[in-house]
Tab-separated table of C-alpha atoms in Angstrom:
chain	number	residue	atom	x	y	z
L	53	MET	CA	94.758	134.416	22.765
L	54	PRO	CA	98.232	135.604	23.132
L	55	GLY	CA	100.376	137.013	19.849
L	56	ARG	CA	98.891	138.836	17.126
L	57	THR	CA	97.912	138.447	13.341
L	58	SER	CA	99.400	140.812	11.055
L	59	LYS	CA	96.226	141.000	9.197
L	60	GLN	CA	92.632	138.821	9.780
L	61	ALA	CA	93.277	135.170	9.332
L	62	ASN	CA	92.060	133.501	6.507
L	63	PRO	CA	89.083	131.460	7.690
L	64	GLY	CA	88.167	129.772	4.041
L	65	GLY	CA	89.825	126.806	2.338
L	66	GLY	CA	92.409	126.621	0.006
L	67	ARG	CA	95.965	125.312	0.724
L	68	GLY	CA	97.442	126.532	4.071
L	69	THR	CA	94.442	127.388	5.665
L	70	HIS	CA	95.464	125.729	9.046
L	71	PHE	CA	99.163	127.012	8.887
L	72	PHE	CA	100.848	129.964	10.801
L	73	LEU	CA	103.914	131.514	10.889
L	74	TYR	CA	105.196	132.855	14.198
L	75	VAL	CA	107.585	135.761	14.429
L	76	GLU	CA	109.047	138.006	17.080
L	77	GLY	CA	108.289	141.053	15.913
L	78	PRO	CA	106.683	143.612	13.050
L	79	ARG	CA	110.207	144.240	11.521
L	80	ASP	CA	111.056	140.477	11.308
L	81	GLU	CA	107.761	140.517	9.364
L	82	ASP	CA	108.411	143.143	6.777
L	83	ILE	CA	111.616	141.576	5.983
L	84	LEU	CA	110.610	137.668	5.633
L	85	LYS	CA	107.796	138.990	3.459
L	86	THR	CA	110.293	141.234	1.333
L	87	TRP	CA	112.105	137.860	0.833
L	88	VAL	CA	109.655	135.560	0.076
L	89	GLN	CA	107.899	138.087	-2.428
L	90	ARG	CA	111.183	138.063	-4.143
L	91	ILE	CA	111.471	134.306	-4.509
L	92	SER	CA	107.740	133.311	-5.113
L	93	ARG	CA	105.060	136.053	-5.296
L	94	PRO	CA	102.230	133.427	-5.278
L	95	VAL	CA	103.219	131.924	-1.855
L	96	ALA	CA	103.747	135.347	-0.527
L	97	ARG	CA	100.358	136.379	-1.462
L	98	ASP	CA	98.970	133.089	0.641
L	99	LEU	CA	101.216	133.837	3.693
L	100	ALA	CA	100.378	137.367	4.172
L	101	SER	CA	97.605	136.856	6.381
L	102	ARG	CA	99.208	133.933	8.125
L	103	VAL	CA	101.933	135.870	9.786
L	104	VAL	CA	101.713	135.691	14.023
L	105	ILE	CA	103.539	138.653	15.843
L	106	LEU	CA	104.923	137.369	19.328
L	107	GLY	CA	106.068	140.731	20.367
L	108	GLY	CA	109.591	139.130	21.119
L	109	ARG	CA	111.513	136.057	21.572
L	110	ARG	CA	108.588	134.077	23.213
L	111	PRO	CA	108.438	130.756	21.588
L	112	ALA	CA	105.964	129.577	24.412
L	113	ARG	CA	103.464	132.199	23.307
L	114	ALA	CA	103.334	130.373	20.046
L	115	GLU	CA	102.593	127.133	21.370
L	116	GLU	CA	99.914	128.501	23.739
L	117	HIS	CA	98.541	130.510	20.295
L	118	PHE	CA	98.934	127.059	18.060
L	119	ARG	CA	97.547	125.203	20.423
L	120	SER	CA	94.058	127.540	20.704
L	121	ALA	CA	94.112	128.427	17.371
L	122	ARG	CA	94.120	124.703	15.369
L	123	GLY	CA	91.174	123.599	17.591
L	124	ALA	CA	89.974	120.201	16.278
L	125	VAL	CA	92.095	120.512	13.186
L	126	SER	CA	94.460	117.590	12.897
L	127	GLY	CA	96.372	118.874	10.156
L	128	ALA	CA	97.122	122.087	11.532
L	129	ARG	CA	101.019	123.055	10.942
L	130	GLY	CA	102.514	126.249	12.270
L	131	LEU	CA	106.487	127.570	12.084
L	132	VAL	CA	108.280	129.531	14.614
L	133	VAL	CA	111.065	131.843	13.007
L	134	LEU	CA	113.457	132.970	16.170
L	135	ASP	CA	116.749	134.714	16.396
L	136	ARG	CA	119.616	132.433	17.796
L	137	ASP	CA	120.318	135.439	19.827
L	138	HIS	CA	122.723	134.136	22.773
L	139	HIS	CA	120.147	131.687	23.953
L	140	THR	CA	120.471	127.950	23.477
L	141	GLU	CA	117.266	126.434	24.595
L	142	TRP	CA	114.700	126.296	21.903
L	143	GLY	CA	116.731	124.833	19.062
L	144	GLU	CA	115.565	123.360	15.764
L	145	GLY	CA	112.968	121.052	15.086
L	146	ALA	CA	109.557	120.239	16.791
L	147	THR	CA	107.904	121.411	19.917
L	148	ASN	CA	105.510	120.216	22.204
L	149	GLU	CA	102.276	120.923	20.326
L	150	PRO	CA	102.260	118.208	17.197
L	151	GLY	CA	102.734	120.311	13.959
L	152	LEU	CA	104.249	123.071	15.369
L	153	GLU	CA	107.849	123.482	14.963
L	154	VAL	CA	110.743	125.837	15.329
L	155	PHE	CA	113.424	127.293	12.747
L	156	VAL	CA	116.368	129.555	14.452
L	157	TRP	CA	118.252	131.371	12.593
L	158	ALA	CA	122.298	130.263	12.000
L	159	ARG	CA	123.112	133.791	12.497
L	160	ARG	CA	122.664	136.090	15.665
L	161	HIS	CA	119.665	137.970	13.924
L	162	ILE	CA	117.307	137.869	11.320
L	163	GLU	CA	119.059	141.388	10.787
L	164	SER	CA	122.379	139.707	10.293
L	165	TYR	CA	121.480	138.365	6.718
L	166	LEU	CA	120.986	142.011	5.759
L	167	MET	CA	124.751	142.732	6.480
L	168	VAL	CA	125.183	143.006	2.237
L	169	PRO	CA	127.488	145.888	1.192
L	170	SER	CA	126.009	146.298	-1.989
L	171	ALA	CA	122.379	146.097	-1.171
L	172	ILE	CA	123.094	148.744	2.051
L	173	ARG	CA	124.746	151.288	-0.479
L	174	ARG	CA	121.442	151.184	-2.987
L	175	ALA	CA	119.542	151.459	0.245
L	176	LEU	CA	121.165	154.730	0.810
L	177	ARG	CA	121.544	155.765	-2.113
L	178	GLY	CA	121.335	159.281	-2.777
L	179	VAL	CA	121.247	159.734	1.169
L	180	LEU	CA	124.663	159.702	1.732
L	181	ASP	CA	128.428	160.677	0.605
L	182	PRO	CA	129.220	157.525	-1.565
L	183	ARG	CA	132.888	157.459	-0.017
L	184	VAL	CA	131.948	158.010	3.299
L	185	LEU	CA	129.256	155.217	3.319
L	186	ASP	CA	132.068	153.157	1.687
L	187	SER	CA	134.516	154.237	4.351
L	188	TRP	CA	131.781	153.253	6.837
L	189	ILE	CA	130.927	149.588	5.349
L	190	GLU	CA	134.180	148.554	5.306
L	191	GLU	CA	134.953	149.564	9.076
L	192	HIS	CA	131.373	147.812	10.278
L	193	VAL	CA	129.761	145.219	7.425
L	194	PRO	CA	131.850	142.005	7.388
L	195	SER	CA	132.490	140.630	3.740
L	196	PRO	CA	129.488	138.210	2.998
L	197	GLU	CA	132.143	135.672	2.506
L	198	ASP	CA	133.258	135.603	5.940
L	199	GLU	CA	130.736	133.513	7.607
L	200	VAL	CA	132.547	133.443	10.778
L	201	ALA	CA	131.923	137.494	11.182
L	202	GLY	CA	128.513	137.354	9.445
L	203	ARG	CA	127.556	135.116	12.621
L	204	SER	CA	128.882	137.429	15.127
L	205	VAL	CA	128.612	140.712	14.224
L	206	ASN	CA	125.543	142.242	16.038
L	207	ALA	CA	123.217	143.428	13.276
L	208	LYS	CA	121.063	145.170	15.279
L	209	ARG	CA	123.421	147.786	16.894
L	210	ILE	CA	124.312	148.461	13.229
L	211	LEU	CA	121.154	148.996	11.219
L	212	GLY	CA	118.067	150.821	12.240
L	213	SER	CA	116.736	154.811	13.036
L	214	LYS	CA	119.026	154.429	16.573
L	215	GLY	CA	122.200	152.361	15.256
L	216	GLU	CA	125.619	153.297	14.708
L	217	LEU	CA	125.248	154.054	10.992
L	218	ALA	CA	122.443	156.873	12.247
L	219	ARG	CA	124.456	158.019	15.222
L	220	ARG	CA	127.844	157.897	13.524
L	221	LEU	CA	126.593	159.302	9.841
L	222	GLY	CA	123.474	161.131	10.763
L	223	ALA	CA	121.295	158.625	8.695
L	224	GLY	CA	119.348	155.401	9.188
L	225	VAL	CA	118.372	152.721	7.443
L	226	SER	CA	115.359	150.790	8.066
L	227	PRO	CA	116.195	146.643	7.533
L	228	ALA	CA	113.528	146.518	5.476
L	229	ALA	CA	114.737	149.061	3.154
L	230	VAL	CA	117.969	146.707	2.936
L	231	ALA	CA	115.500	143.619	2.551
L	232	ARG	CA	113.904	145.549	-0.634
L	233	ALA	CA	117.437	146.568	-2.261
L	234	MET	CA	118.543	142.941	-1.887
L	235	LYS	CA	118.857	140.981	-5.219
L	236	LEU	CA	118.276	137.119	-5.734
L	237	GLU	CA	122.030	136.174	-5.622
L	238	GLU	CA	122.608	138.006	-2.435
L	239	PHE	CA	120.315	136.171	-0.372
L	240	HIS	CA	122.361	133.926	1.949
L	241	PRO	CA	121.395	130.381	1.709
L	242	ASP	CA	119.819	130.141	5.244
L	243	ILE	CA	117.011	132.339	3.801
L	244	PHE	CA	116.078	129.870	1.133
L	245	ALA	CA	116.308	127.116	3.803
L	246	LEU	CA	113.803	129.161	5.470
L	247	TYR	CA	111.783	129.443	2.881
L	248	GLU	CA	111.827	125.885	1.789
L	249	ARG	CA	110.445	125.366	5.453
L	250	ILE	CA	107.661	127.515	4.951
L	251	ARG	CA	106.589	126.054	1.608
L	252	GLU	CA	106.804	122.480	2.863
L	253	ALA	CA	105.399	123.229	6.434
L	254	SER	CA	102.158	125.360	4.771
L	255	GLY	CA	101.570	123.512	1.782
L	256	LEU	CA	101.835	126.836	-0.005
L	257	GLY	CA	103.310	127.260	-3.540
L	258	GLY	CA	103.263	123.739	-5.212
L	259	SER	CA	106.679	122.430	-5.290
L	260	ALA	CA	110.080	123.854	-4.929
L	261	PRO	CA	111.750	125.663	-7.114
L	262	ALA	CA	114.767	123.720	-8.837
L	263	THR	CA	117.637	126.298	-7.887
L	264	LEU	CA	116.596	125.466	-4.088
L	265	SER	CA	117.814	122.024	-4.510
L	266	ARG	CA	121.177	123.454	-5.947
L	267	HIS	CA	121.350	125.705	-2.796
L	268	ARG	CA	121.367	122.992	-0.522
L	269	SER	CA	123.898	121.264	-2.473
L	270	LEU	CA	125.925	124.360	-2.463
L	271	GLU	CA	125.425	125.094	1.166
L	272	THR	CA	127.259	122.111	2.303
L	273	ASN	CA	129.987	123.292	0.994
L	274	SER	CA	130.155	126.706	2.187
L	275	SER	CA	129.026	128.655	-1.826
L	276	ARG	CA	126.637	131.159	-2.035
L	277	GLY	CA	125.735	129.439	-6.022
L	278	SER	CA	123.638	131.492	-8.547
L	279	THR	CA	119.832	132.038	-7.892
L	280	ARG	CA	119.059	133.911	-10.550
L	281	GLN	CA	116.924	131.309	-12.108
L	282	LEU	CA	114.121	132.266	-9.112
L	283	ASP	CA	112.978	135.391	-11.163
L	284	ARG	CA	111.077	132.828	-13.677
L	285	ASP	CA	109.287	131.334	-10.095
L	286	ARG	CA	107.997	134.514	-9.345
């Protein structure tokens, strides 16, 4: 069977039993689980055993796994989360397998949503001289309000053990560490959009928090909005 689950899939009953979330790699899994944990701990717990790692940008592998894993279950659902990269194929929407859909990040990579100066500072607190770090951020990290730059920057070349931060400053920061350092009000609307897709496709977590509905409205006006009310839903 292609792909691998990060944990043993839950064969028992309960909501979302026949739901699979497909991600490109372990780092994507760590980041997504961290974000979902911040938004809703119950959903994060239910989702933990339903993640399948594809080993790269391999949506066809997700189709094959889903076709095999769902068996005769007509209500099985799945969601494939892909980086946009430079690709034009495999856009948003349905696949050749009924019940399996695709979510493609609007920005280049999932790491693109970690380009949050304040979160990077918190993740590296005590590791680098704040003045040196501030200078580096000013040079390499676009403003969170600059969506054009946010979509074009290659975040994978900036963060990580072999990224520009590690090479130039002698200290790397794991993307998962930045994700853990992010506050809810720093989450991009795309993160909430994915969370809602997961919740709706899986049947996990009941109704969407009211704040997500407000984010949908704010997103049309390119606004970040406030998300502090989400803490009540965790």
